[in-house]
PDB file of C-alpha atoms in Angstrom:
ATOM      1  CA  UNK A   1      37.723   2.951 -21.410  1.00  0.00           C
ATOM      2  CA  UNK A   2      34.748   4.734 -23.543  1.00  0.00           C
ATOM      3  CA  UNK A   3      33.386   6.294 -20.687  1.00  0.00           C
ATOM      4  CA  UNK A   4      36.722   7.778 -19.508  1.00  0.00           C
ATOM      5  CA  UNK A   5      36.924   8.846 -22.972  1.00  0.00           C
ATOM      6  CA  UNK A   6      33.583  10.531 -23.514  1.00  0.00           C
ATOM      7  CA  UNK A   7      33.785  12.114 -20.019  1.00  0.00           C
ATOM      8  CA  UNK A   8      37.509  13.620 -21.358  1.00  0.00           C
ATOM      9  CA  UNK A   9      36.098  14.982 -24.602  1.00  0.00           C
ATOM     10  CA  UNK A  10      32.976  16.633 -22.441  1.00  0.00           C
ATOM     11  CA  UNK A  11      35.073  18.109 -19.757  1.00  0.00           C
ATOM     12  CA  UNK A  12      37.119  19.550 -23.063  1.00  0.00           C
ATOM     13  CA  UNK A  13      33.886  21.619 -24.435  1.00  0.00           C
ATOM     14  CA  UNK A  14      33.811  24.610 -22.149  1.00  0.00           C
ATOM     15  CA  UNK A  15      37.725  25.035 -22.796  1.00  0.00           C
ATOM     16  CA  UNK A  16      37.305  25.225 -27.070  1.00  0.00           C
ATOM     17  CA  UNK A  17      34.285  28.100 -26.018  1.00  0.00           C
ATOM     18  CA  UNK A  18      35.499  30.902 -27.374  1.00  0.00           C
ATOM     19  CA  UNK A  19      38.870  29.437 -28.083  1.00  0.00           C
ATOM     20  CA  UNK A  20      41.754  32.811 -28.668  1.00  0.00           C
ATOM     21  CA  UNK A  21      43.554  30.882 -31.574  1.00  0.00           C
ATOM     22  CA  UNK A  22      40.456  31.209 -33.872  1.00  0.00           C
ATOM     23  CA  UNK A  23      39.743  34.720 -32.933  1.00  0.00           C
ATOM     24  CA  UNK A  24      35.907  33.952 -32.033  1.00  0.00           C
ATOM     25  CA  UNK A  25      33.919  36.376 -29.802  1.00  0.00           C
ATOM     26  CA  UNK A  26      33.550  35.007 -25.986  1.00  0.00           C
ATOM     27  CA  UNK A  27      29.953  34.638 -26.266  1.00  0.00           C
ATOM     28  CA  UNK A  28      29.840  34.222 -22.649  1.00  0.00           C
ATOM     29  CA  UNK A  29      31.375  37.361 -21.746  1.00  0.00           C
ATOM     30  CA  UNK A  30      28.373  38.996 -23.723  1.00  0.00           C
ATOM     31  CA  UNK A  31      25.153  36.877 -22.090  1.00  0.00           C
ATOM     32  CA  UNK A  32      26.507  37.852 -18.819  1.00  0.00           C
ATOM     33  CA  UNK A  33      27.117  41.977 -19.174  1.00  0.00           C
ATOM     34  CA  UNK A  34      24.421  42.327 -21.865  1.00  0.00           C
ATOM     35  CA  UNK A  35      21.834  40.428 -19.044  1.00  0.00           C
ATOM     36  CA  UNK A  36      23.255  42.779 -16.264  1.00  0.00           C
ATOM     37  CA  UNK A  37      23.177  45.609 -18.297  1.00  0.00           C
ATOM     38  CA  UNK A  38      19.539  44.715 -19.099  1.00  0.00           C
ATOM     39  CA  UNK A  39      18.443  44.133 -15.120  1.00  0.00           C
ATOM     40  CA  UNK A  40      20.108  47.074 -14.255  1.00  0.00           C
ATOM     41  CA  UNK A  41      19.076  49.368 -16.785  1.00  0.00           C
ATOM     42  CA  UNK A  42      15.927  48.484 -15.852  1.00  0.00           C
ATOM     43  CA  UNK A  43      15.896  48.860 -12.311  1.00  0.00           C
ATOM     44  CA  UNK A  44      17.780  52.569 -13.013  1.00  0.00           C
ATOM     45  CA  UNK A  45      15.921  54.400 -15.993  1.00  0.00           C
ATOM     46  CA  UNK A  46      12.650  52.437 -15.867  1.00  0.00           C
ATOM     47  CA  UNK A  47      11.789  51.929 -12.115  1.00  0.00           C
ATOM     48  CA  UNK A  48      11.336  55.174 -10.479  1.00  0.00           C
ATOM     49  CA  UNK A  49      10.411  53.904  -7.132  1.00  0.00           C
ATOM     50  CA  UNK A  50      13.888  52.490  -7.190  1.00  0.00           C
ATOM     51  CA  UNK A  51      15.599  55.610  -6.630  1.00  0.00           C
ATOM     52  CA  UNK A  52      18.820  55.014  -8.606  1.00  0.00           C
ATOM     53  CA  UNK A  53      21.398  57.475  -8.224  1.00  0.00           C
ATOM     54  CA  UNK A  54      24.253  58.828 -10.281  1.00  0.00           C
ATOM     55  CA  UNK A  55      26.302  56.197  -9.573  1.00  0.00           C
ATOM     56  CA  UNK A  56      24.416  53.308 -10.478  1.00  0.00           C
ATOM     57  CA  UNK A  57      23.329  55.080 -13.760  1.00  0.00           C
ATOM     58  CA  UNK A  58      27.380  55.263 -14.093  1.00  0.00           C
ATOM     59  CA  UNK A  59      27.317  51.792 -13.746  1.00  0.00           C
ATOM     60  CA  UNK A  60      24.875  50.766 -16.181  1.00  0.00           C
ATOM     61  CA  UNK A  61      26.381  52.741 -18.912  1.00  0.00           C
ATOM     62  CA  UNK A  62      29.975  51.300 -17.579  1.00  0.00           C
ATOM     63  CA  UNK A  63      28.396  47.842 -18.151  1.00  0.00           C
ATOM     64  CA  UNK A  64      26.557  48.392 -21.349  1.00  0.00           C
ATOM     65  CA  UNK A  65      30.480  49.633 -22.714  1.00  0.00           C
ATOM     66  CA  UNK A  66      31.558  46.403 -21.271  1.00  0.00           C
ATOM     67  CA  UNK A  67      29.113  44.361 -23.261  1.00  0.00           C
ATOM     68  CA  UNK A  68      30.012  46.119 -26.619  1.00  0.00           C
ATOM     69  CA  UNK A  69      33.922  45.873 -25.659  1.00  0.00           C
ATOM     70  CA  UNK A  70      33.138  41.772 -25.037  1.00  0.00           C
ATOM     71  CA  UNK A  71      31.425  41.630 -28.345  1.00  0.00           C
ATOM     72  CA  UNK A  72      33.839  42.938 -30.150  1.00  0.00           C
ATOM     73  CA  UNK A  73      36.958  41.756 -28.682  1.00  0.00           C
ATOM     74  CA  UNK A  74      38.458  39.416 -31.140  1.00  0.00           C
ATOM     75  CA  UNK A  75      39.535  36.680 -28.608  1.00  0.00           C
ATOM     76  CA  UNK A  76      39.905  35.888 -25.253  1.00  0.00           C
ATOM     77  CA  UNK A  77      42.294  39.006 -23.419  1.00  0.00           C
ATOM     78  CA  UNK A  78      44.154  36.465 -21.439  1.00  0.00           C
ATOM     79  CA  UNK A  79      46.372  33.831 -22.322  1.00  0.00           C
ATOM     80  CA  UNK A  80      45.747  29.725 -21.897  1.00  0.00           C
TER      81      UNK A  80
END
């Protein structure tokens, strides 16, 4: 019975992650688009062998506006 209940309260974790009720920032959200941001930045501005164009330069600043927007947004956008 103590297993079923510590398995319960560690399948619960991932759902109190940036719960909406206490208006936390989804700190998930921000790893992801700030690391994408980061490995395409790179691969756009820094690498000129790449040969980004216009559109994935568009994209990187499109991303980096994500990241800020899933810092800052006081809770989760979707209800649960």
């Amino acid at each position: 019975m103590t297993t079923l209940a510590t398995l319960a309260a560690f399948a619960a974790v991932p759902l109190r992650i940036g719960t909406a009720g206490l208006d936390q920032r989804v700190w998930a959200g921000v790893l992801v688009f700030g690391f994408v941001t980061l490995a395409l930045g790179y691969l756009s501005f820094v690498r000129r062998e790449f040969g980004a164009g216009i559109v994935l330069k568009a994209g990187t600043v499109l991303l980096f506006v994500l990241t800020l927007l899933s810092y800052f947004w006081p809770s989760r956008p979707w209800p649960h």
